[in-house]
Amino acid sequence: MTSVVELERTSASRPPLARCIGDAEGFLAATWGRRPAIHASDDPLGFADLLTLDDVDRILSTTSLRTPAFRLVKAGEQIPESAYTRSGTTGSKPVTGMADPARVFELFRNGATIVFQGLHRYHEPVTRFCRDLEVELGHPCQVNAYVTPAGAQALELHDDPHDVFVLQAFGRKSWEVHAAPGEDVREPIRAEIAPGDCIYMPTGTPHAASTQRSLSGHLTVGVHVVAWREVVRAALDRISSDPSLDDPIPAGWPADLEGLARSLRDRLERAGSTLDAIDAREVVDSRLERFLSTRLPLIRGALADQAALDRISDASRLARREGSICELRTRDDRLVVLLGDRRLEMPLRLEPAMRRIAGTPSFALGDLADVLPDREGRAVLGRRLVREGLLRPLP
C-alpha cells in the first residue's frame, strides 16, 4: 500500500508545470498565451501538499497573521478589517491588523471568503512550488489563496492583468471561462474542478466562479509574463548611457527645425551602429543573472546548520539543499555564482570545484581534492556555501 508520505514525495518531485497542466511541452507549444485550458488531475494527492484546510486553520489560529497578508470578502465586497482583526503589543510596541481567529471563523461560517495574499511569502510549501514554477517558466510568479464556504457567492466576472493558473487544493468549485483576448468569439467553458485540477488562463481572460455546493480552497498563481519590450529596453538602455546624449540641443532650434532634424538623424545613425554592435547574448546573460539572484530564498535549516561550521573538514559530507539553485557565470577574472535569491563572487580558480559541487547532489569535502588541492581552501569554501544556504552538512 502506498503511504501518504510517499504520495507527497512523488507529487512534489514532479516538475511544477507538469503538475499544473500535464503535458508541459505540448502546453507551451500550443496553449501558453493563446487560450485557456482545463487539466483534470490524475495525481492521487492533487495539490494537498501545498494547502489543506488544516493549513488554513493553523495559519490563522497560531501565527498572528497580519493584514494585508490576508483579507475577508463577501458577495464581492470587502469586509472592514476592524470586523476580524485585533491590536496588541510586541516588544512594547503597538501592533495592529492581527487576525482574530474566532471572529474570522465566525464570518467564514456566515459566508465570507478568506483570502491569503502573497501566500508564497509565508507558507513554505507554496514558496517552494512558486519558485520552482517561475524558474521553469522564466517569469516571476505570485500566489494568492481563496477559501470559500459552501453556498457562498464566489467571484464575479473579471479578468486579471497577468496569466493565471487556478489550482484546486480541496473541495470543488464551478467556473465559467470566456474567450481569451486572442481567441475567436465562443461560448464560455463551464466546468466544475475537483482537487488536483487546474485551469490556465492567459492575460485578460474573463472568468467567474459561481456559487458552490461545498467548501472550497484554491490557489491562484499569477504569472507576470515578461514582454519583449523589457528585453529590448535593456539593450536600448546601453545606448542611452552614451555621454554625448547629455549634450543640450541647440538654443534657438525652433527657428531651424531642419538643422535639428539633421543633427537628430546623425545621432540616430550613430545609435544604430552602436545597437548593431551590442552582444545580444551579453544582454540575455545579464537578465538571467538578475532573474536568478532575486527569487525568494529557500534556506530552511540554514540557521541550525551554523552550529556545524567549525566542524567542517575533509571528512564532512555535504549535500545540496533541496530546491537550491547553483548557476555559474564568469565575469572577467571572477566567478559569479547565482543562488536564486542572491549572487556570490569568487576567484576564478574556484570554478572547477564549484562546477563539481553544482553537479553533485552530495559529496565528502575531501572528494574535491583533485580540483581544489588546498585542504584549508576546501574547508573555507565548504563553510561559506553552508553559510549561504547552498549546502547542508549531513550527519
CSV table of N, CA, C and O in Angstrom, one decimal, residues 113 146-149 152-155 166 168 170-176 191-195 197 199 208-218:
chain,number,residue,atom,x,y,z
A,113,THR,N,-15.4,34.8,2.4
A,113,THR,CA,-14.3,34.1,1.8
A,113,THR,C,-13.0,34.6,2.4
A,113,THR,O,-12.8,35.8,2.6
A,146,TYR,N,-7.8,31.3,-2.0
A,146,TYR,CA,-9.2,31.7,-1.7
A,146,TYR,C,-9.8,30.5,-1.0
A,146,TYR,O,-9.9,29.4,-1.6
A,147,VAL,N,-10.3,30.7,0.2
A,147,VAL,CA,-11.0,29.6,0.9
A,147,VAL,C,-12.5,30.1,1.1
A,147,VAL,O,-12.7,31.1,1.8
A,148,THR,N,-13.4,29.4,0.5
A,148,THR,CA,-14.8,29.8,0.5
A,148,THR,C,-15.7,28.8,1.1
A,148,THR,O,-15.6,27.6,0.7
A,149,PRO,N,-16.6,29.1,1.9
A,149,PRO,CA,-17.6,28.1,2.5
A,149,PRO,C,-18.6,27.7,1.5
A,149,PRO,O,-18.9,28.4,0.5
A,152,ALA,N,-21.6,30.0,-0.6
A,152,ALA,CA,-21.2,31.4,-0.7
A,152,ALA,C,-21.1,31.9,-2.1
A,152,ALA,O,-20.8,31.1,-3.0
A,153,GLN,N,-21.4,33.2,-2.3
A,153,GLN,CA,-21.3,33.7,-3.7
A,153,GLN,C,-19.8,33.9,-3.9
A,153,GLN,O,-19.1,34.5,-3.1
A,154,ALA,N,-19.3,33.4,-5.0
A,154,ALA,CA,-17.9,33.5,-5.3
A,154,ALA,C,-17.6,34.7,-6.2
A,154,ALA,O,-18.3,35.7,-6.2
A,155,LEU,N,-16.5,34.6,-7.0
A,155,LEU,CA,-16.0,35.7,-7.8
A,155,LEU,C,-16.9,36.1,-8.9
A,155,LEU,O,-17.4,35.2,-9.6
A,166,VAL,N,-5.1,28.4,-11.9
A,166,VAL,CA,-6.0,28.1,-10.8
A,166,VAL,C,-5.8,26.7,-10.4
A,166,VAL,O,-6.1,25.7,-11.1
A,168,GLN,N,-6.9,23.8,-7.8
A,168,GLN,CA,-7.9,23.4,-6.8
A,168,GLN,C,-7.2,22.5,-5.7
A,168,GLN,O,-6.8,21.4,-6.0
A,170,PHE,N,-8.5,21.8,-2.3
A,170,PHE,CA,-9.5,21.0,-1.6
A,170,PHE,C,-10.9,21.5,-1.9
A,170,PHE,O,-11.1,22.6,-2.3
A,171,GLY,N,-11.9,20.6,-1.9
A,171,GLY,CA,-13.3,20.9,-2.2
A,171,GLY,C,-13.4,21.0,-3.7
A,171,GLY,O,-12.5,20.7,-4.5
A,172,ARG,N,-14.6,21.5,-4.2
A,172,ARG,CA,-14.8,21.7,-5.6
A,172,ARG,C,-15.4,23.1,-5.8
A,172,ARG,O,-15.9,23.7,-4.9
A,173,LYS,N,-15.2,23.6,-7.1
A,173,LYS,CA,-15.7,24.9,-7.4
A,173,LYS,C,-16.1,24.9,-8.9
A,173,LYS,O,-15.4,24.3,-9.7
A,174,SER,N,-17.1,25.6,-9.2
A,174,SER,CA,-17.6,25.7,-10.6
A,174,SER,C,-17.1,27.1,-11.2
A,174,SER,O,-17.2,28.1,-10.5
A,175,TRP,N,-16.7,27.0,-12.4
A,175,TRP,CA,-16.1,28.1,-13.1
A,175,TRP,C,-16.8,28.3,-14.5
A,175,TRP,O,-17.2,27.3,-15.1
A,176,GLU,N,-16.8,29.5,-15.0
A,176,GLU,CA,-17.0,29.8,-16.4
A,176,GLU,C,-15.9,30.6,-16.9
A,176,GLU,O,-15.5,31.6,-16.3
A,191,ALA,N,-17.2,24.5,-16.1
A,191,ALA,CA,-16.6,23.3,-15.6
A,191,ALA,C,-16.6,23.4,-14.1
A,191,ALA,O,-16.4,24.5,-13.5
A,192,GLU,N,-16.7,22.2,-13.4
A,192,GLU,CA,-16.5,22.1,-12.0
A,192,GLU,C,-15.2,21.4,-11.8
A,192,GLU,O,-15.0,20.3,-12.3
A,193,ILE,N,-14.3,22.0,-11.1
A,193,ILE,CA,-13.0,21.4,-10.9
A,193,ILE,C,-12.9,20.8,-9.5
A,193,ILE,O,-13.4,21.4,-8.5
A,194,ALA,N,-12.1,19.7,-9.4
A,194,ALA,CA,-12.0,18.9,-8.2
A,194,ALA,C,-10.6,19.0,-7.7
A,194,ALA,O,-9.7,19.6,-8.4
A,195,PRO,N,-10.3,18.5,-6.5
A,195,PRO,CA,-8.9,18.6,-6.0
A,195,PRO,C,-7.9,18.1,-7.0
A,195,PRO,O,-8.0,17.0,-7.6
A,197,ASP,N,-7.2,19.5,-9.9
A,197,ASP,CA,-7.5,20.0,-11.2
A,197,ASP,C,-6.9,21.4,-11.3
A,197,ASP,O,-6.7,22.1,-10.3
A,199,ILE,N,-6.9,25.1,-13.9
A,199,ILE,CA,-7.4,26.0,-15.1
A,199,ILE,C,-6.2,26.9,-15.4
A,199,ILE,O,-5.7,27.6,-14.5
A,208,ALA,N,-15.2,33.7,-14.1
A,208,ALA,CA,-16.0,33.9,-12.9
A,208,ALA,C,-16.2,32.5,-12.2
A,208,ALA,O,-16.2,31.5,-12.9
A,209,ALA,N,-16.3,32.6,-10.9
A,209,ALA,CA,-16.6,31.3,-10.1
A,209,ALA,C,-18.0,31.5,-9.5
A,209,ALA,O,-18.3,32.5,-9.0
A,210,SER,N,-18.8,30.4,-9.7
A,210,SER,CA,-20.2,30.5,-9.3
A,210,SER,C,-20.3,30.1,-7.9
A,210,SER,O,-19.4,29.5,-7.2
A,211,THR,N,-21.6,30.3,-7.4
A,211,THR,CA,-21.9,29.8,-6.0
A,211,THR,C,-21.6,28.3,-5.9
A,211,THR,O,-22.0,27.5,-6.8
A,212,GLN,N,-21.0,27.9,-4.9
A,212,GLN,CA,-20.5,26.5,-4.8
A,212,GLN,C,-21.3,25.7,-3.8
A,212,GLN,O,-21.9,26.2,-2.9
A,213,ARG,N,-21.3,24.4,-4.1
A,213,ARG,CA,-22.0,23.4,-3.2
A,213,ARG,C,-21.2,23.0,-2.0
A,213,ARG,O,-21.8,22.5,-1.0
A,214,SER,N,-19.9,23.1,-2.1
A,214,SER,CA,-19.1,22.6,-1.0
A,214,SER,C,-18.0,23.6,-0.6
A,214,SER,O,-17.7,24.5,-1.4
A,215,LEU,N,-17.4,23.5,0.6
A,215,LEU,CA,-16.3,24.3,1.0
A,215,LEU,C,-15.2,24.1,0.0
A,215,LEU,O,-14.9,23.0,-0.5
A,216,SER,N,-14.5,25.2,-0.4
A,216,SER,CA,-13.5,25.1,-1.4
A,216,SER,C,-12.3,25.9,-1.1
A,216,SER,O,-12.4,27.0,-0.5
A,217,GLY,N,-11.1,25.4,-1.4
A,217,GLY,CA,-9.9,26.1,-1.3
A,217,GLY,C,-9.1,26.0,-2.6
A,217,GLY,O,-8.8,24.9,-3.0
A,218,HIS,N,-8.8,27.1,-3.2
A,218,HIS,CA,-7.9,27.1,-4.4
A,218,HIS,C,-6.8,28.1,-4.3
A,218,HIS,O,-6.9,29.1,-3.6
